[in-house]
Tab-separated table of C-alpha atoms and ligand atoms in Angstrom:
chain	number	residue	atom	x	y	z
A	1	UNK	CA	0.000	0.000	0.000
A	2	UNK	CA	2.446	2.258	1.135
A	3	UNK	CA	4.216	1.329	-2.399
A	4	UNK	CA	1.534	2.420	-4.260
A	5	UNK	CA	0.796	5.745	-2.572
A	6	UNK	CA	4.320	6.942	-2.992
A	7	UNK	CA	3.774	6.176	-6.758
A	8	UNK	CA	0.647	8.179	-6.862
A	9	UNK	CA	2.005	10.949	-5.574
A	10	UNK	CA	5.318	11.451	-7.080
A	11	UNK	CA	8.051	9.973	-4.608
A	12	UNK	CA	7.323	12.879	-2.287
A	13	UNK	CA	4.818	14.191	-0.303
A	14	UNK	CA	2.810	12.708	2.900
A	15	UNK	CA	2.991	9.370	2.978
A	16	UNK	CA	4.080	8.376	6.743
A	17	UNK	CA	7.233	6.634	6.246
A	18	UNK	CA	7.126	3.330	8.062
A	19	UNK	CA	3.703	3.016	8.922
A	20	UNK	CA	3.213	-0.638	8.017
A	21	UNK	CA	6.523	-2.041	8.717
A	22	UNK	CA	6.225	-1.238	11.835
A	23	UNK	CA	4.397	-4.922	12.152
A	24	UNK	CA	7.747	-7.369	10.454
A	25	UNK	CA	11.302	-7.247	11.785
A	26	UNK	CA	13.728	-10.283	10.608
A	27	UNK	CA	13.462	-12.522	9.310
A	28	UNK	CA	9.457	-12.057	9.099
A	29	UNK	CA	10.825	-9.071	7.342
A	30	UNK	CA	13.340	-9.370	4.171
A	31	UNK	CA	13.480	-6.310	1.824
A	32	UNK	CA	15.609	-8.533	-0.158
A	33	UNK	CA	12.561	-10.510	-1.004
A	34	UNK	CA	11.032	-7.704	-3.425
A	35	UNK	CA	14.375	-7.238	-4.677
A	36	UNK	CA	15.108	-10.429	-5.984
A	37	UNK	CA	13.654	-10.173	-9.364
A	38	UNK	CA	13.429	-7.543	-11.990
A	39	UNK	CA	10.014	-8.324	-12.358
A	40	UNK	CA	9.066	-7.646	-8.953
A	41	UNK	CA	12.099	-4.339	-8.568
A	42	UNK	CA	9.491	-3.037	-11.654
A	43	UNK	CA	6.570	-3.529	-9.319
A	44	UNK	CA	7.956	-1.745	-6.029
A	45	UNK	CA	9.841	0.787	-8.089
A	46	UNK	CA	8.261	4.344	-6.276
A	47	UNK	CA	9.650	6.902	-9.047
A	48	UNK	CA	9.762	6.451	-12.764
A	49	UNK	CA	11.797	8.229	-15.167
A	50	UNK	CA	10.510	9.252	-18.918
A	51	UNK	CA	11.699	11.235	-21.470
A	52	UNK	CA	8.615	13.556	-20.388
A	53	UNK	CA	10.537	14.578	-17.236
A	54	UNK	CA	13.160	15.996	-19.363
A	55	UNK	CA	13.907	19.381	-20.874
A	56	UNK	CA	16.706	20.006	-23.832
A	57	UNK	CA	19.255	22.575	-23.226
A	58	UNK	CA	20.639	23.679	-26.810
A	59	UNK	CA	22.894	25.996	-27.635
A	60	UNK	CA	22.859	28.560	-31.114
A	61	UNK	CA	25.147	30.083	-33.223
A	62	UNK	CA	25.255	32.106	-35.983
A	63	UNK	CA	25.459	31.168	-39.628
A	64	UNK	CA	24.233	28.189	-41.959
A	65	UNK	CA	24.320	24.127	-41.219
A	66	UNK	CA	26.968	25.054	-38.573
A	67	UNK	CA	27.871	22.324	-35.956
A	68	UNK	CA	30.689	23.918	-33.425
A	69	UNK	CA	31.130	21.450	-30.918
A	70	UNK	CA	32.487	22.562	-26.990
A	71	UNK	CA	35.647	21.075	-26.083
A	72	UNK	CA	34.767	21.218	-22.415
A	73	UNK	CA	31.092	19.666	-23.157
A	74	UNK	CA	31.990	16.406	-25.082
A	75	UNK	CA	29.009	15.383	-27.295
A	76	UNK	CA	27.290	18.453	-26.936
A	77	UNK	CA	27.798	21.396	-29.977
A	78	UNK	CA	26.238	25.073	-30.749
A	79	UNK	CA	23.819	24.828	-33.890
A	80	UNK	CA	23.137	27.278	-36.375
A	81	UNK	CA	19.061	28.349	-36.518
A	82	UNK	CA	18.299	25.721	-39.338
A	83	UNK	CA	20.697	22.666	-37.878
A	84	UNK	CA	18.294	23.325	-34.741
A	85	UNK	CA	15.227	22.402	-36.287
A	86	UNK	CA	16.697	19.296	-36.654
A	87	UNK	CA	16.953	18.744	-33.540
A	88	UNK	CA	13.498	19.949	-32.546
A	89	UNK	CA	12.480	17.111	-34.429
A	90	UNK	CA	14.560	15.311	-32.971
A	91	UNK	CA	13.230	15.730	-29.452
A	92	UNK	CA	10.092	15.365	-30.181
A	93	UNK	CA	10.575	12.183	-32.062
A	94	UNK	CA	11.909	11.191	-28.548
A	95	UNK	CA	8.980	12.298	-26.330
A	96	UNK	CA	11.084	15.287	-24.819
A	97	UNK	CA	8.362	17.929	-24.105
A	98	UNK	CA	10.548	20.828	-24.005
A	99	UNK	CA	13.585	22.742	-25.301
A	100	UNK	CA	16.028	25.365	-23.324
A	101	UNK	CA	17.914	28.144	-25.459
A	102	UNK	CA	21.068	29.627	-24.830
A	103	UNK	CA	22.794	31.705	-27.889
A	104	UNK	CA	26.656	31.894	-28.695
A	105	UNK	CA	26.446	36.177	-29.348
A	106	UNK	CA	28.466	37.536	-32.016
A	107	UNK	CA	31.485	39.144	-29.745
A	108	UNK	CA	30.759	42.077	-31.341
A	109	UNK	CA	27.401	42.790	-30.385
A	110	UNK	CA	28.140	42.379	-26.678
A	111	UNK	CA	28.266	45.560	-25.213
A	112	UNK	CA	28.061	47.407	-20.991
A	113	UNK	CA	23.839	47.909	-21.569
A	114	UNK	CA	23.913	44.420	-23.440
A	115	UNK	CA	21.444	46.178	-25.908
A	116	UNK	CA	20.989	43.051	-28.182
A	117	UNK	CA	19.219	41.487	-25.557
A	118	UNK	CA	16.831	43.374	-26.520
A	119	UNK	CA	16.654	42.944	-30.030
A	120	UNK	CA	13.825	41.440	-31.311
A	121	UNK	CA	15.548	39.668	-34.258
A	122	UNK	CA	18.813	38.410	-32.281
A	123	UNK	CA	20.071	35.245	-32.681
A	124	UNK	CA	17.310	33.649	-29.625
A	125	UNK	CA	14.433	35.204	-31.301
A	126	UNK	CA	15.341	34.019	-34.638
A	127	UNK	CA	15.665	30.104	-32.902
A	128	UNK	CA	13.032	30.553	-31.017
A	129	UNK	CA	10.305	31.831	-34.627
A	130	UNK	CA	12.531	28.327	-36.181
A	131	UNK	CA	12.003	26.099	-33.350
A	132	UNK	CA	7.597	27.422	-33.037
A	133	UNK	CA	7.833	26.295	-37.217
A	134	UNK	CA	9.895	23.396	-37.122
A	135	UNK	CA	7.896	21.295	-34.196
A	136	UNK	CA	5.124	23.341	-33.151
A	137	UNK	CA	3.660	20.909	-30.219
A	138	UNK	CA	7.054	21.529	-28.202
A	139	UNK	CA	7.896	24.109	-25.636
A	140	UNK	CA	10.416	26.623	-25.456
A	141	UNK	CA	12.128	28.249	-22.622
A	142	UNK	CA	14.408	30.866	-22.986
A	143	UNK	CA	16.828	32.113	-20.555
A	144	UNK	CA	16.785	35.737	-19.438
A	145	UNK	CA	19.653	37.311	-18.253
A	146	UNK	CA	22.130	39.248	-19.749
A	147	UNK	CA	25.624	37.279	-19.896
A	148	UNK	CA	25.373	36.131	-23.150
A	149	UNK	CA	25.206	39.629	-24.398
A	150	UNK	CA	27.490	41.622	-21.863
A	151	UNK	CA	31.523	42.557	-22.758
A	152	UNK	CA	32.408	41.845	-19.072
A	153	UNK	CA	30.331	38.423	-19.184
A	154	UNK	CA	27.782	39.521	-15.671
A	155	UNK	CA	24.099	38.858	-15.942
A	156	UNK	CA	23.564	42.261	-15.214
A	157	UNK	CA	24.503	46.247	-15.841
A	158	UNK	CA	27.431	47.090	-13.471
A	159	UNK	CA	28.208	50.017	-11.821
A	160	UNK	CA	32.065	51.870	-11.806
A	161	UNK	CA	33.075	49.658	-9.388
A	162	UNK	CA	32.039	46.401	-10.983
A	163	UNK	CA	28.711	45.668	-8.635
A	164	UNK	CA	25.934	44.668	-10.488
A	165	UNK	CA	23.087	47.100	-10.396
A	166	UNK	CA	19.715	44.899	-9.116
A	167	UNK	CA	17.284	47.780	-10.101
A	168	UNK	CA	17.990	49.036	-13.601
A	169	UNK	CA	18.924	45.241	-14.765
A	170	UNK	CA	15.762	44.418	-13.526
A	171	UNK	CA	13.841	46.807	-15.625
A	172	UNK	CA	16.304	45.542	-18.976
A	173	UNK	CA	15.224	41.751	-17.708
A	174	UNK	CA	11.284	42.399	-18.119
A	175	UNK	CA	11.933	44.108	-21.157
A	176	UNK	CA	14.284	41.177	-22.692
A	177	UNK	CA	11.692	38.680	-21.115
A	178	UNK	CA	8.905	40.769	-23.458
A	179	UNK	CA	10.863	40.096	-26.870
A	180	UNK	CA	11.442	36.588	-26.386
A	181	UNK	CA	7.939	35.997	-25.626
A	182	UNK	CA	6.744	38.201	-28.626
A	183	UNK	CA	9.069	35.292	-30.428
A	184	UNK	CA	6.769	33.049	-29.676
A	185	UNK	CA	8.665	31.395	-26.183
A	186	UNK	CA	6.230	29.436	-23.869
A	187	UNK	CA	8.349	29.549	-20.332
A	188	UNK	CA	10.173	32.569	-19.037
A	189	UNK	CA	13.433	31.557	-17.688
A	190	UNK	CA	15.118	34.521	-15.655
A	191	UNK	CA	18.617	32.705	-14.287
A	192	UNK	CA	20.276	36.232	-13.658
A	193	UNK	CA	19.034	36.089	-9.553
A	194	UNK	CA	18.162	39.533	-9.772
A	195	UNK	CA	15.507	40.562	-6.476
A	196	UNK	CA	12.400	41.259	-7.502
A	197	UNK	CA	13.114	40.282	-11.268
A	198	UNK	CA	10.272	37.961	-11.465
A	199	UNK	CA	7.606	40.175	-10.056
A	200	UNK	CA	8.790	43.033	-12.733
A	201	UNK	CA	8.623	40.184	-15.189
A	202	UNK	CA	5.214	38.814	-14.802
A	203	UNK	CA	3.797	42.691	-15.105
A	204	UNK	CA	4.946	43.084	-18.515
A	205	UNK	CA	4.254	39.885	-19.517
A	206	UNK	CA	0.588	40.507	-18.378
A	207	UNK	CA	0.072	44.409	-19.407
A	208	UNK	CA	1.305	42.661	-22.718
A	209	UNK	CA	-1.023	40.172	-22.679
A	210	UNK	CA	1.156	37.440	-22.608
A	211	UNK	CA	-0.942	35.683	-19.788
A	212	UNK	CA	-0.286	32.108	-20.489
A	213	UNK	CA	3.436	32.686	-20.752
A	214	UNK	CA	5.061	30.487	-17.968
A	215	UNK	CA	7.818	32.111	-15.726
A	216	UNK	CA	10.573	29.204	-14.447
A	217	UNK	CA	12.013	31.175	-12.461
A	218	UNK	CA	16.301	29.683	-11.330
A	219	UNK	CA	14.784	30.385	-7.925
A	220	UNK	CA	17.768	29.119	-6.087
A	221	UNK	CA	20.734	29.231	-8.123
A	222	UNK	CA	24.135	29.002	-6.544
A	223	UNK	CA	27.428	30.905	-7.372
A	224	UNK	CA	29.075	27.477	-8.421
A	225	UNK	CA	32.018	26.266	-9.971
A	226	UNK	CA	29.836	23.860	-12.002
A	227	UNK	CA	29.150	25.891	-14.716
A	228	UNK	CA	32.648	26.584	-16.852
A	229	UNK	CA	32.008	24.352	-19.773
A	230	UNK	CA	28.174	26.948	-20.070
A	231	UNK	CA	30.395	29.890	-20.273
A	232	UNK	CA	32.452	28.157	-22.896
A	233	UNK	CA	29.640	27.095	-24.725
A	234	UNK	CA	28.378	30.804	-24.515
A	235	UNK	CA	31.688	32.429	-24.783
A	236	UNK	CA	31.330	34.274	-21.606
A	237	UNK	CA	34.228	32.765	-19.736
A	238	UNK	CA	37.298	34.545	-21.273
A	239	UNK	CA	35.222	37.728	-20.966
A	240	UNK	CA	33.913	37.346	-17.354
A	241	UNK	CA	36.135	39.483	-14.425
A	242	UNK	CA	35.169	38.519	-10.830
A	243	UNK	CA	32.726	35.986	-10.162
A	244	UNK	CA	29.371	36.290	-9.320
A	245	UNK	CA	28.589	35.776	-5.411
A	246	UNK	CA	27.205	39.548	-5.332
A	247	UNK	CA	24.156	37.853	-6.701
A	248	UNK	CA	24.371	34.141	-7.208
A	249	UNK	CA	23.739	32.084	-3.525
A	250	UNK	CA	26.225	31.118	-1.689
A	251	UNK	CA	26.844	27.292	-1.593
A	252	UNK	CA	26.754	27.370	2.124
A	253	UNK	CA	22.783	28.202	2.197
A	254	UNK	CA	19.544	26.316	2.672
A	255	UNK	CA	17.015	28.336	4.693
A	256	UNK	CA	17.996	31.345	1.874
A	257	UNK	CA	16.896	28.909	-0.926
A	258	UNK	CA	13.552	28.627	0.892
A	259	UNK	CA	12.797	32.616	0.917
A	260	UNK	CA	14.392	32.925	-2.415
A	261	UNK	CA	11.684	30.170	-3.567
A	262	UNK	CA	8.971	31.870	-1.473
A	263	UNK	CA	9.541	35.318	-2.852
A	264	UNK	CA	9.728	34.184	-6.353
A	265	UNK	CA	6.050	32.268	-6.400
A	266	UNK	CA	4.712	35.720	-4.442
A	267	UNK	CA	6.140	37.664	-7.552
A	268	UNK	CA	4.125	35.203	-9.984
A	269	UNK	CA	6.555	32.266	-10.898
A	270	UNK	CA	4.805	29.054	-12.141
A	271	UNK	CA	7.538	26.514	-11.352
A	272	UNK	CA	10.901	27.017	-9.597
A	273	UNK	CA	14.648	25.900	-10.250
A	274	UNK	CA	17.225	24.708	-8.422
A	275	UNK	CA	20.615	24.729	-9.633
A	276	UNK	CA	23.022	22.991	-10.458
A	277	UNK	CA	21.249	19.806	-9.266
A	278	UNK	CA	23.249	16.843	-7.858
A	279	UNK	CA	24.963	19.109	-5.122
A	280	UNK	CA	22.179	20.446	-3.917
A	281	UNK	CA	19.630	17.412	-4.185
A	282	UNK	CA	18.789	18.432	-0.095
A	283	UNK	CA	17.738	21.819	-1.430
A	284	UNK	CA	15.154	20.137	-4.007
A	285	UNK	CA	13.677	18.379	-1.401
A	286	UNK	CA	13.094	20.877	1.292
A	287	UNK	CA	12.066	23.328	-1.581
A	288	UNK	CA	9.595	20.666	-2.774
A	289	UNK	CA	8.252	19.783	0.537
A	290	UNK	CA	7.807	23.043	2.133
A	291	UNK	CA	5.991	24.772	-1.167
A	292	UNK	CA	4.526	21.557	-2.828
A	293	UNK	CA	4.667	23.435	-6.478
A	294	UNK	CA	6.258	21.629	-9.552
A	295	UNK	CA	10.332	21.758	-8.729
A	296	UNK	CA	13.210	21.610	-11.556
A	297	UNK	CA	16.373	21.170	-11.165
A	298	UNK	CA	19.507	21.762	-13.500
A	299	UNK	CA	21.773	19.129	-14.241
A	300	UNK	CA	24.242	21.893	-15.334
A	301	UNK	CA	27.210	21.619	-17.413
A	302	UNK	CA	29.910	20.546	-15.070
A	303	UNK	CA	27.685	17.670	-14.129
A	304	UNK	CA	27.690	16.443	-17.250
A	305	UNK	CA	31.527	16.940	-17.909
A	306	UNK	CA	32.539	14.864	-14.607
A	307	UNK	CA	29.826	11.931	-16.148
A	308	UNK	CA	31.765	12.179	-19.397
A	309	UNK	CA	35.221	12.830	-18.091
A	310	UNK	CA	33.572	9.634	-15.667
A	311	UNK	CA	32.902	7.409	-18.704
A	312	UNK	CA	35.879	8.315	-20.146
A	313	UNK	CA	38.211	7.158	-17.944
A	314	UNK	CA	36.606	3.746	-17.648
A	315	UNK	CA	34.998	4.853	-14.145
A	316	UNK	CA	31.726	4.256	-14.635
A	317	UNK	CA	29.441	3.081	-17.157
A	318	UNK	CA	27.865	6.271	-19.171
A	319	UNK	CA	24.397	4.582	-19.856
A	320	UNK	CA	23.933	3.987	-16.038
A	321	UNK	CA	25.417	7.099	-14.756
A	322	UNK	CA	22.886	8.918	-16.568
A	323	UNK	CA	19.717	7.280	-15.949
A	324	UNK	CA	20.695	6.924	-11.900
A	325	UNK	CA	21.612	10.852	-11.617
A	326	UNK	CA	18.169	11.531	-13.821
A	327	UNK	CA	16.101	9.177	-11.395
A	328	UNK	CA	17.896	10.482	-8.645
A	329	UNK	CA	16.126	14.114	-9.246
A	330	UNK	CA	13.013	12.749	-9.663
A	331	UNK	CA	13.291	10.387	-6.610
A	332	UNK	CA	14.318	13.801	-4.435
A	333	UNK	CA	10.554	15.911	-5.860
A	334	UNK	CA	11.686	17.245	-9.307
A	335	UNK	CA	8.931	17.199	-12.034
A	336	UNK	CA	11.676	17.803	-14.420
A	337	UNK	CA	15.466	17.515	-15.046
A	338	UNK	CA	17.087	20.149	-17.228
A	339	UNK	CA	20.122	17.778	-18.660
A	340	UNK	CA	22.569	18.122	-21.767
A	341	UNK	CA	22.044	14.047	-21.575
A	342	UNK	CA	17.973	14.609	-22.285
A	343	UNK	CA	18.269	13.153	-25.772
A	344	UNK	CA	20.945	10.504	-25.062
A	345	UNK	CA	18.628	9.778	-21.759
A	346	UNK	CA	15.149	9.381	-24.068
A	347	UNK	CA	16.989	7.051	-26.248
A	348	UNK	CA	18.453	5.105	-23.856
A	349	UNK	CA	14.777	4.555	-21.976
A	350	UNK	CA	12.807	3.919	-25.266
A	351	UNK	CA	15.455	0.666	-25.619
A	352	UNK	CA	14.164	-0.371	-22.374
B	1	PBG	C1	23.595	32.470	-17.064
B	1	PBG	C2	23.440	31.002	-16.927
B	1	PBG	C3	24.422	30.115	-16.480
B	1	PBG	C4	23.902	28.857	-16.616
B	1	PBG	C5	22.593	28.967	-17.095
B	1	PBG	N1	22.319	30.321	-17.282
B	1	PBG	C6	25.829	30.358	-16.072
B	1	PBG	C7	26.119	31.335	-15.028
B	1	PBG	O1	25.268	31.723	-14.234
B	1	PBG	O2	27.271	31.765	-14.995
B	1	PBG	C8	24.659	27.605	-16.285
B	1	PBG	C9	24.210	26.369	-16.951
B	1	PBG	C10	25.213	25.287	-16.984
B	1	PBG	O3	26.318	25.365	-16.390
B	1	PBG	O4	24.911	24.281	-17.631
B	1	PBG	N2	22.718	33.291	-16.464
């Protein structure tokens, strides 16, 4: 029984741990006994993983049929607008529900006000009209902040001194988060950690009348050393002076993820982040159990370089590193894994 209600309700929620073992102790009692079979592991198994769960994270460049692959992301590449069609397609072929852009900026159109963020043909809006023609049935998110479009690599405007102003990049985030939804993007995703950036977001995307445009907001998203191989893939790490703890979170905090969390569903988020994921699988599950709203985390792109570098070496088995960390997100309350493995993941469970 107590199986089955953990099924029903995700892996996580109310179920009274314990309540009918209480009875059975040893031998009476073998949790070996369910185990011994696949069979029966398929019955008792209390999360599930699909390619459903998963969201793509794709990267776009500029030109025609260009492939660029990322020397710190092996297996992964920036596409040109029409090669990422194909991989719309692609995904949805799969069962993969959604796709997550992130563009590779000209250098030269990265300036201090990161103006071609708000350009409403730039390379994301451009991907994102391709992406609504090539596979119309799947969602987009795009990412707003402003690194990919900044000469000093910061999500936000900075001042003299190098701080990064919370007020005015606010006001450039709600605007930025207006042209990608007049490109046609279904889910908001602001990553910059900006206070009060969702609030300011989810007013111009109503006054607009985009009212069915979802806001994910990267509610708790740490200042981590996970994410070099992104900035390559961006080309925001050779341009990037400090580091970001003025507005990322600091690795050290759990009770801040909570009011981060709370503050963003008060401003209007529909779903929450947490990133990157495997470090901070605790956070995911307080997050999940204290707001009970649909949680996501970010397998971000250091994760997936140590399962590589991993597989690589001959230290673990690729196929099954993958589909434990995926289950592993689901198991802790996520309804959905962003992962640079989603397509390699979907494969691998439609052989099963
Ligand atoms: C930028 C952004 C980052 C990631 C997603 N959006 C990098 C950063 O904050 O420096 C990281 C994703 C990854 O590492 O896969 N706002």
């Amino acid at each position: 029984m107590e199986q089955v209600f953990h099924r029903f309700a995700g892996g996580v929620g109310r179920a009274k741990p314990c309540r009918d073992m209480s009875a059975a102790s040893y031998p009476a009692l073998r949790l070996r006994r369910t185990r011994a079979a696949a069979w029966s592991r398929a019955l008792v198994a209390e999360t599930v993983l699909t390619p459903a769960d998963l969201i793509w994270p794709l990267f776009v460049t500029e030109g025609k049929g260009v492939e660029e692959p990322i020397a710190t992301l092996p297996g992964v590449s920036r596409w040109s607008v029409d090669r990422l069609a194909e991989r719309a397609r692609e995904a949805r072929d799969l069962g993969i529900p959604c796709l997550a852009l992130f563009p590779n900026t000209p250098p030269a159109l990265r300036t201090d006000d990161a103006r071609e963020a708000l350009n409403p043909d730039n390379l994301i809006c451009r991907a994102v009209r391709a992406l609504k023609q090539a596979a119309p049935e799947l969602g987009v998110l795009t990412d707003v902040a402003l690194d990919p479009y900044t000469a000093h690599g910061h999500d936000g405007i900075v001042d003299t001194s190098g701080y990064v102003l919370n007020d005015v990049t606010s006001a450039i985030l709600a605007d930025q988060a207006l042209v990608q939804a007049e490109a046609g993007a279904d889910i908001i995703a602001p990553s910059d950690m900006m206070d009060g950036r969702v609030g300011a977001i989810r007013s111009a995307l109503e006054q607009a009348g985009h009212v069915n445009v979802q806001i994910m907001a990267y509610a708790a998203k740490y200042a981590s050393a996970f994410y070099g191989p992104f900035r390559d893939a961006v080309g925001s790490r050779g341009l990037l002076k400090g580091d970001k703890k003025s507005y990322q979170m600091d690795p050290a905090n759990g009770e801040e993820a909570l009011r981060e969390v709370a503050l963003d569903l008060a401003e209007g988020a529909d779903t929450v982040m947490v990133k990157p994921g495997l470090p901070y699988l605790d956070i995911i599950r307080r997050v999940k159990e204290r707001f009970e709203v649909p949680v996501f985390a970010y397998q971000v792109s250091g994760e997936y370089a140590m399962i590589e570098a991993a597989a690589a070496a001959g230290a673990g088995d690729r196929d099954a590193l993958v589909l434990e960390t995926l289950m592993a997100f689901k198991r802790a309350g996520c309804a959905g894994v962003l992962s640079y493995h989603a397509a390699y993941a979907a494969r691998l469970l439609a052989r099963r």
